[in-house]
Amino acid sequence: MAVVGEEYCDAEERVLTVRKTSHFSPGDGFAAYDHRTGGLAFRADTYGRGHGGGAASAGELALLGPTGEALVTVRRRRPSLHQRWEGFLGARVDGQKPLFSARRSSILGGAAAGAVVELLAPLSTSFSCAHAAAELRVDGSFPRRCCRLVVPNAESGAGEAVVAEIRRKVDEGARVVMGRDVFVLRVSAGFDAAFAMGIVLVLDQIAGDAGEDFPMAKIW
């Protein structure tokens, strides 16, 4: 299922270690490292200094590849009771139509209530596979680093598939569960890892710093 590009759809499950690199504002600093190679796979940066402000360029977030190329740009759509965010392919330009839209599942459920992701732009032919759907769902709690991205099975009309999952990072050598600033993103075989990271940026914006912090914990 290619959304950003076929090159981000691995034949095997892809595991990324994601580290939050800034604590001044949610979402304005992330680095994701490939578990197999240890190399940088993605990073995130803001456009402009007016994070969350009213200007079109302020508060935009860019998901970048390892060499700095813009893969996805996300920005908040205003006004929006559900905290609706839009994602654009590459570096957004005026008049460009969004690739996807994401919003909090409910205005009553708080930041940990999950999210709904709607795909808007035409996708590649691989999108007609069994996992294809116009709408995806995020179940669980991103602030607790325990959630998953679910796609309904469009062909059978029943069942669903988990295409990406976020869990807390465990240092097996030290037997320590890391704090929530370091977590694991598992992307299923054939699913777009760049798109999954774009959803992570949106979830971080929706959740902010909601919920309690989770320090490192020893596994006994």
PDB file of C-alpha atoms in Angstrom, residues 24-199:
ATOM      1  CA  PHE A  24       9.787  22.905  23.539  1.00  0.00           C
ATOM      2  CA  SER A  25       6.751  22.159  21.408  1.00  0.00           C
ATOM      3  CA  PRO A  26       5.020  18.889  20.470  1.00  0.00           C
ATOM      4  CA  GLY A  27       6.001  17.477  17.117  1.00  0.00           C
ATOM      5  CA  ASP A  28       8.760  19.910  16.146  1.00  0.00           C
ATOM      6  CA  GLY A  29      11.585  17.439  16.448  1.00  0.00           C
ATOM      7  CA  PHE A  30      11.700  13.718  15.693  1.00  0.00           C
ATOM      8  CA  ALA A  31      14.320  11.320  14.404  1.00  0.00           C
ATOM      9  CA  ALA A  32      13.528   7.759  13.307  1.00  0.00           C
ATOM     10  CA  TYR A  33      16.224   5.107  12.955  1.00  0.00           C
ATOM     11  CA  ASP A  34      15.961   1.823  11.080  1.00  0.00           C
ATOM     12  CA  HIS A  35      16.285  -1.157  13.417  1.00  0.00           C
ATOM     13  CA  ARG A  36      18.146  -3.278  10.847  1.00  0.00           C
ATOM     14  CA  THR A  37      20.778  -0.780   9.744  1.00  0.00           C
ATOM     15  CA  GLY A  38      20.845   1.695  12.629  1.00  0.00           C
ATOM     16  CA  GLY A  39      20.810   4.514  10.077  1.00  0.00           C
ATOM     17  CA  LEU A  40      18.575   7.575  10.056  1.00  0.00           C
ATOM     18  CA  ALA A  41      15.371   6.848   8.116  1.00  0.00           C
ATOM     19  CA  PHE A  42      13.267   9.973   8.751  1.00  0.00           C
ATOM     20  CA  ARG A  43      13.352  13.212  10.694  1.00  0.00           C
ATOM     21  CA  ALA A  44      10.879  16.014  11.302  1.00  0.00           C
ATOM     22  CA  ASP A  45      11.233  19.783  11.390  1.00  0.00           C
ATOM     23  CA  THR A  46       8.995  22.839  11.544  1.00  0.00           C
ATOM     24  CA  TYR A  47       8.561  25.505   8.908  1.00  0.00           C
ATOM     25  CA  GLY A  48       8.929  28.931  10.556  1.00  0.00           C
ATOM     26  CA  ARG A  49       8.970  29.873  14.212  1.00  0.00           C
ATOM     27  CA  GLY A  50       5.253  30.492  14.674  1.00  0.00           C
ATOM     28  CA  HIS A  51       4.414  26.958  15.766  1.00  0.00           C
ATOM     29  CA  GLY A  52       0.656  26.659  16.088  1.00  0.00           C
ATOM     30  CA  GLY A  53       0.148  30.243  14.916  1.00  0.00           C
ATOM     31  CA  GLY A  54      -2.325  31.647  12.433  1.00  0.00           C
ATOM     32  CA  ALA A  55      -0.104  32.163   9.378  1.00  0.00           C
ATOM     33  CA  ALA A  56      -0.155  29.468   6.708  1.00  0.00           C
ATOM     34  CA  SER A  57       3.591  28.827   6.979  1.00  0.00           C
ATOM     35  CA  ALA A  58       3.644  28.824  10.771  1.00  0.00           C
ATOM     36  CA  GLY A  59       3.149  25.545  12.560  1.00  0.00           C
ATOM     37  CA  GLU A  60       3.676  23.385   9.488  1.00  0.00           C
ATOM     38  CA  LEU A  61       5.657  20.217  10.060  1.00  0.00           C
ATOM     39  CA  ALA A  62       7.824  18.568   7.424  1.00  0.00           C
ATOM     40  CA  LEU A  63       8.708  14.890   7.433  1.00  0.00           C
ATOM     41  CA  LEU A  64      12.124  14.637   5.802  1.00  0.00           C
ATOM     42  CA  GLY A  65      14.094  11.770   4.380  1.00  0.00           C
ATOM     43  CA  PRO A  66      17.635  11.011   5.587  1.00  0.00           C
ATOM     44  CA  THR A  67      19.170  13.482   3.124  1.00  0.00           C
ATOM     45  CA  GLY A  68      16.731  16.283   3.977  1.00  0.00           C
ATOM     46  CA  GLU A  69      14.210  15.912   1.157  1.00  0.00           C
ATOM     47  CA  ALA A  70      10.620  16.803   2.113  1.00  0.00           C
ATOM     48  CA  LEU A  71       8.368  13.729   1.975  1.00  0.00           C
ATOM     49  CA  VAL A  72       5.204  14.920   3.739  1.00  0.00           C
ATOM     50  CA  THR A  73       4.103  18.284   5.121  1.00  0.00           C
ATOM     51  CA  VAL A  74       1.341  18.447   7.734  1.00  0.00           C
ATOM     52  CA  ARG A  75      -0.578  21.451   9.020  1.00  0.00           C
ATOM     53  CA  ARG A  76      -3.612  22.057  11.185  1.00  0.00           C
ATOM     54  CA  ARG A  77      -6.848  22.929   9.421  1.00  0.00           C
ATOM     55  CA  ARG A  78      -8.661  25.825  11.077  1.00  0.00           C
ATOM     56  CA  PRO A  79     -11.312  26.050  12.387  1.00  0.00           C
ATOM     57  CA  SER A  80     -11.717  22.456  13.562  1.00  0.00           C
ATOM     58  CA  LEU A  81     -13.402  21.166  16.715  1.00  0.00           C
ATOM     59  CA  HIS A  82     -11.803  17.747  16.279  1.00  0.00           C
ATOM     60  CA  GLN A  83      -8.261  19.077  15.739  1.00  0.00           C
ATOM     61  CA  ARG A  84      -8.240  18.185  12.044  1.00  0.00           C
ATOM     62  CA  TRP A  85      -4.842  18.029  10.375  1.00  0.00           C
ATOM     63  CA  GLU A  86      -4.019  17.734   6.685  1.00  0.00           C
ATOM     64  CA  GLY A  87      -1.023  16.051   5.077  1.00  0.00           C
ATOM     65  CA  PHE A  88       0.486  17.069   1.735  1.00  0.00           C
ATOM     66  CA  LEU A  89       2.911  15.211  -0.493  1.00  0.00           C
ATOM     67  CA  GLY A  90       6.393  16.743  -0.414  1.00  0.00           C
ATOM     68  CA  ALA A  91       6.857  20.416   0.436  1.00  0.00           C
ATOM     69  CA  ARG A  92       3.388  21.989   0.395  1.00  0.00           C
ATOM     70  CA  VAL A  93       2.709  24.770  -2.093  1.00  0.00           C
ATOM     71  CA  ASP A  94      -0.277  27.113  -2.306  1.00  0.00           C
ATOM     72  CA  GLY A  95      -3.253  25.507  -3.989  1.00  0.00           C
ATOM     73  CA  GLN A  96      -2.007  21.961  -3.465  1.00  0.00           C
ATOM     74  CA  LYS A  97      -4.674  19.418  -2.507  1.00  0.00           C
ATOM     75  CA  PRO A  98      -4.037  17.373   0.657  1.00  0.00           C
ATOM     76  CA  LEU A  99      -3.016  13.734   0.484  1.00  0.00           C
ATOM     77  CA  PHE A 100      -4.799  12.813   3.714  1.00  0.00           C
ATOM     78  CA  SER A 101      -6.783  14.297   6.560  1.00  0.00           C
ATOM     79  CA  ALA A 102      -6.595  13.191  10.195  1.00  0.00           C
ATOM     80  CA  ARG A 103      -8.687  14.156  13.193  1.00  0.00           C
ATOM     81  CA  ARG A 104      -9.267  13.161  16.782  1.00  0.00           C
ATOM     82  CA  SER A 105     -11.942  10.474  17.014  1.00  0.00           C
ATOM     83  CA  SER A 106     -14.072  12.460  19.449  1.00  0.00           C
ATOM     84  CA  ILE A 107     -13.984  15.926  20.960  1.00  0.00           C
ATOM     85  CA  LEU A 108     -15.263  14.352  24.191  1.00  0.00           C
ATOM     86  CA  GLY A 109     -12.650  11.639  24.525  1.00  0.00           C
ATOM     87  CA  GLY A 110      -9.632  13.857  25.084  1.00  0.00           C
ATOM     88  CA  ALA A 111      -6.220  13.540  23.508  1.00  0.00           C
ATOM     89  CA  ALA A 112      -5.993   9.795  24.124  1.00  0.00           C
ATOM     90  CA  ALA A 113      -9.241   8.971  22.299  1.00  0.00           C
ATOM     91  CA  GLY A 114      -7.576   7.811  19.082  1.00  0.00           C
ATOM     92  CA  ALA A 115      -7.900   9.277  15.611  1.00  0.00           C
ATOM     93  CA  VAL A 116      -9.466   8.801  12.195  1.00  0.00           C
ATOM     94  CA  VAL A 117      -7.352   9.143   9.029  1.00  0.00           C
ATOM     95  CA  GLU A 118      -9.024   9.757   5.657  1.00  0.00           C
ATOM     96  CA  LEU A 119      -7.092   9.316   2.412  1.00  0.00           C
ATOM     97  CA  LEU A 120      -8.021  12.032  -0.064  1.00  0.00           C
ATOM     98  CA  ALA A 121      -5.715  12.033  -3.095  1.00  0.00           C
ATOM     99  CA  PRO A 122      -5.609   9.353  -5.818  1.00  0.00           C
ATOM    100  CA  LEU A 123      -3.084   6.683  -4.957  1.00  0.00           C
ATOM    101  CA  SER A 124      -1.101   4.125  -6.892  1.00  0.00           C
ATOM    102  CA  THR A 125      -2.724   0.972  -8.253  1.00  0.00           C
ATOM    103  CA  SER A 126      -1.344  -0.998  -5.309  1.00  0.00           C
ATOM    104  CA  PHE A 127      -3.979   0.752  -3.225  1.00  0.00           C
ATOM    105  CA  SER A 128      -6.597  -1.623  -4.679  1.00  0.00           C
ATOM    106  CA  CYS A 129      -5.192  -4.499  -2.641  1.00  0.00           C
ATOM    107  CA  ALA A 130      -7.053  -6.295   0.155  1.00  0.00           C
ATOM    108  CA  HIS A 131      -5.941  -3.727   2.719  1.00  0.00           C
ATOM    109  CA  ALA A 132      -7.249  -0.786   0.704  1.00  0.00           C
ATOM    110  CA  ALA A 133      -9.738   1.609   2.290  1.00  0.00           C
ATOM    111  CA  ALA A 134     -10.580   5.262   2.147  1.00  0.00           C
ATOM    112  CA  GLU A 135     -10.461   5.569   5.924  1.00  0.00           C
ATOM    113  CA  LEU A 136      -8.060   4.258   8.528  1.00  0.00           C
ATOM    114  CA  ARG A 137      -8.398   4.250  12.313  1.00  0.00           C
ATOM    115  CA  VAL A 138      -5.945   4.773  15.166  1.00  0.00           C
ATOM    116  CA  ASP A 139      -6.878   2.699  18.220  1.00  0.00           C
ATOM    117  CA  GLY A 140      -5.300   3.092  21.639  1.00  0.00           C
ATOM    118  CA  SER A 141      -3.396   5.918  23.279  1.00  0.00           C
ATOM    119  CA  PHE A 142      -0.518   7.726  21.616  1.00  0.00           C
ATOM    120  CA  PRO A 143       0.409   9.615  24.844  1.00  0.00           C
ATOM    121  CA  ARG A 144       0.918   6.210  26.481  1.00  0.00           C
ATOM    122  CA  ARG A 145       2.834   5.016  23.396  1.00  0.00           C
ATOM    123  CA  CYS A 146       0.413   2.131  22.929  1.00  0.00           C
ATOM    124  CA  CYS A 147      -1.654   2.403  19.760  1.00  0.00           C
ATOM    125  CA  ARG A 148      -2.092   0.904  16.310  1.00  0.00           C
ATOM    126  CA  LEU A 149      -3.125   1.971  12.832  1.00  0.00           C
ATOM    127  CA  VAL A 150      -5.964  -0.196  11.527  1.00  0.00           C
ATOM    128  CA  VAL A 151      -7.211  -0.605   7.950  1.00  0.00           C
ATOM    129  CA  PRO A 152     -10.563  -2.273   7.161  1.00  0.00           C
ATOM    130  CA  ASN A 153     -10.479  -5.093   4.618  1.00  0.00           C
ATOM    131  CA  ALA A 154     -12.099  -3.461   1.594  1.00  0.00           C
ATOM    132  CA  GLU A 155     -12.394  -6.607  -0.552  1.00  0.00           C
ATOM    133  CA  SER A 156     -14.215  -8.864   1.868  1.00  0.00           C
ATOM    134  CA  GLY A 157     -16.119  -6.106   3.625  1.00  0.00           C
ATOM    135  CA  ALA A 158     -15.265  -7.740   6.948  1.00  0.00           C
ATOM    136  CA  GLY A 159     -12.296  -7.894   9.239  1.00  0.00           C
ATOM    137  CA  GLU A 160      -9.407  -5.483   9.483  1.00  0.00           C
ATOM    138  CA  ALA A 161      -5.623  -5.396   9.405  1.00  0.00           C
ATOM    139  CA  VAL A 162      -3.119  -3.716  11.715  1.00  0.00           C
ATOM    140  CA  VAL A 163      -0.639  -1.978   9.396  1.00  0.00           C
ATOM    141  CA  ALA A 164       1.434  -0.058  11.973  1.00  0.00           C
ATOM    142  CA  GLU A 165       1.876  -0.165  15.720  1.00  0.00           C
ATOM    143  CA  ILE A 166       3.484   2.102  18.321  1.00  0.00           C
ATOM    144  CA  ARG A 167       4.939   0.611  21.502  1.00  0.00           C
ATOM    145  CA  ARG A 168       7.296   1.750  24.231  1.00  0.00           C
ATOM    146  CA  LYS A 169      10.949   0.982  23.567  1.00  0.00           C
ATOM    147  CA  VAL A 170      12.548  -1.809  25.605  1.00  0.00           C
ATOM    148  CA  ASP A 171      16.311  -1.958  26.036  1.00  0.00           C
ATOM    149  CA  GLU A 172      16.718  -5.732  26.156  1.00  0.00           C
ATOM    150  CA  GLY A 173      20.346  -5.584  27.291  1.00  0.00           C
ATOM    151  CA  ALA A 174      19.658  -3.374  30.305  1.00  0.00           C
ATOM    152  CA  ARG A 175      16.113  -4.771  30.761  1.00  0.00           C
ATOM    153  CA  VAL A 176      14.742  -1.236  30.886  1.00  0.00           C
ATOM    154  CA  VAL A 177      11.536   0.194  29.430  1.00  0.00           C
ATOM    155  CA  MET A 178      12.419   3.602  28.029  1.00  0.00           C
ATOM    156  CA  GLY A 179      10.491   6.823  28.688  1.00  0.00           C
ATOM    157  CA  ARG A 180       7.933   7.999  26.157  1.00  0.00           C
ATOM    158  CA  ASP A 181      10.454  10.214  24.306  1.00  0.00           C
ATOM    159  CA  VAL A 182      11.834   7.029  22.727  1.00  0.00           C
ATOM    160  CA  PHE A 183       9.422   4.519  21.238  1.00  0.00           C
ATOM    161  CA  VAL A 184       9.104   1.857  18.550  1.00  0.00           C
ATOM    162  CA  LEU A 185       7.098   2.123  15.332  1.00  0.00           C
ATOM    163  CA  ARG A 186       6.445  -1.231  13.664  1.00  0.00           C
ATOM    164  CA  VAL A 187       5.284  -0.997  10.052  1.00  0.00           C
ATOM    165  CA  SER A 188       3.766  -4.085   8.426  1.00  0.00           C
ATOM    166  CA  ALA A 189       5.247  -5.554   5.253  1.00  0.00           C
ATOM    167  CA  GLY A 190       4.017  -3.707   2.194  1.00  0.00           C
ATOM    168  CA  PHE A 191       2.761  -0.663   4.092  1.00  0.00           C
ATOM    169  CA  ASP A 192       4.175   2.833   3.542  1.00  0.00           C
ATOM    170  CA  ALA A 193       6.603   3.683   6.381  1.00  0.00           C
ATOM    171  CA  ALA A 194       6.799   7.376   5.383  1.00  0.00           C
ATOM    172  CA  PHE A 195       3.014   7.649   5.588  1.00  0.00           C
ATOM    173  CA  ALA A 196       3.059   5.922   8.986  1.00  0.00           C
ATOM    174  CA  MET A 197       5.624   8.467  10.237  1.00  0.00           C
ATOM    175  CA  GLY A 198       3.420  11.285   8.915  1.00  0.00           C
ATOM    176  CA  ILE A 199       0.606   9.922  11.086  1.00  0.00           C
TER     177      ILE A 199
END
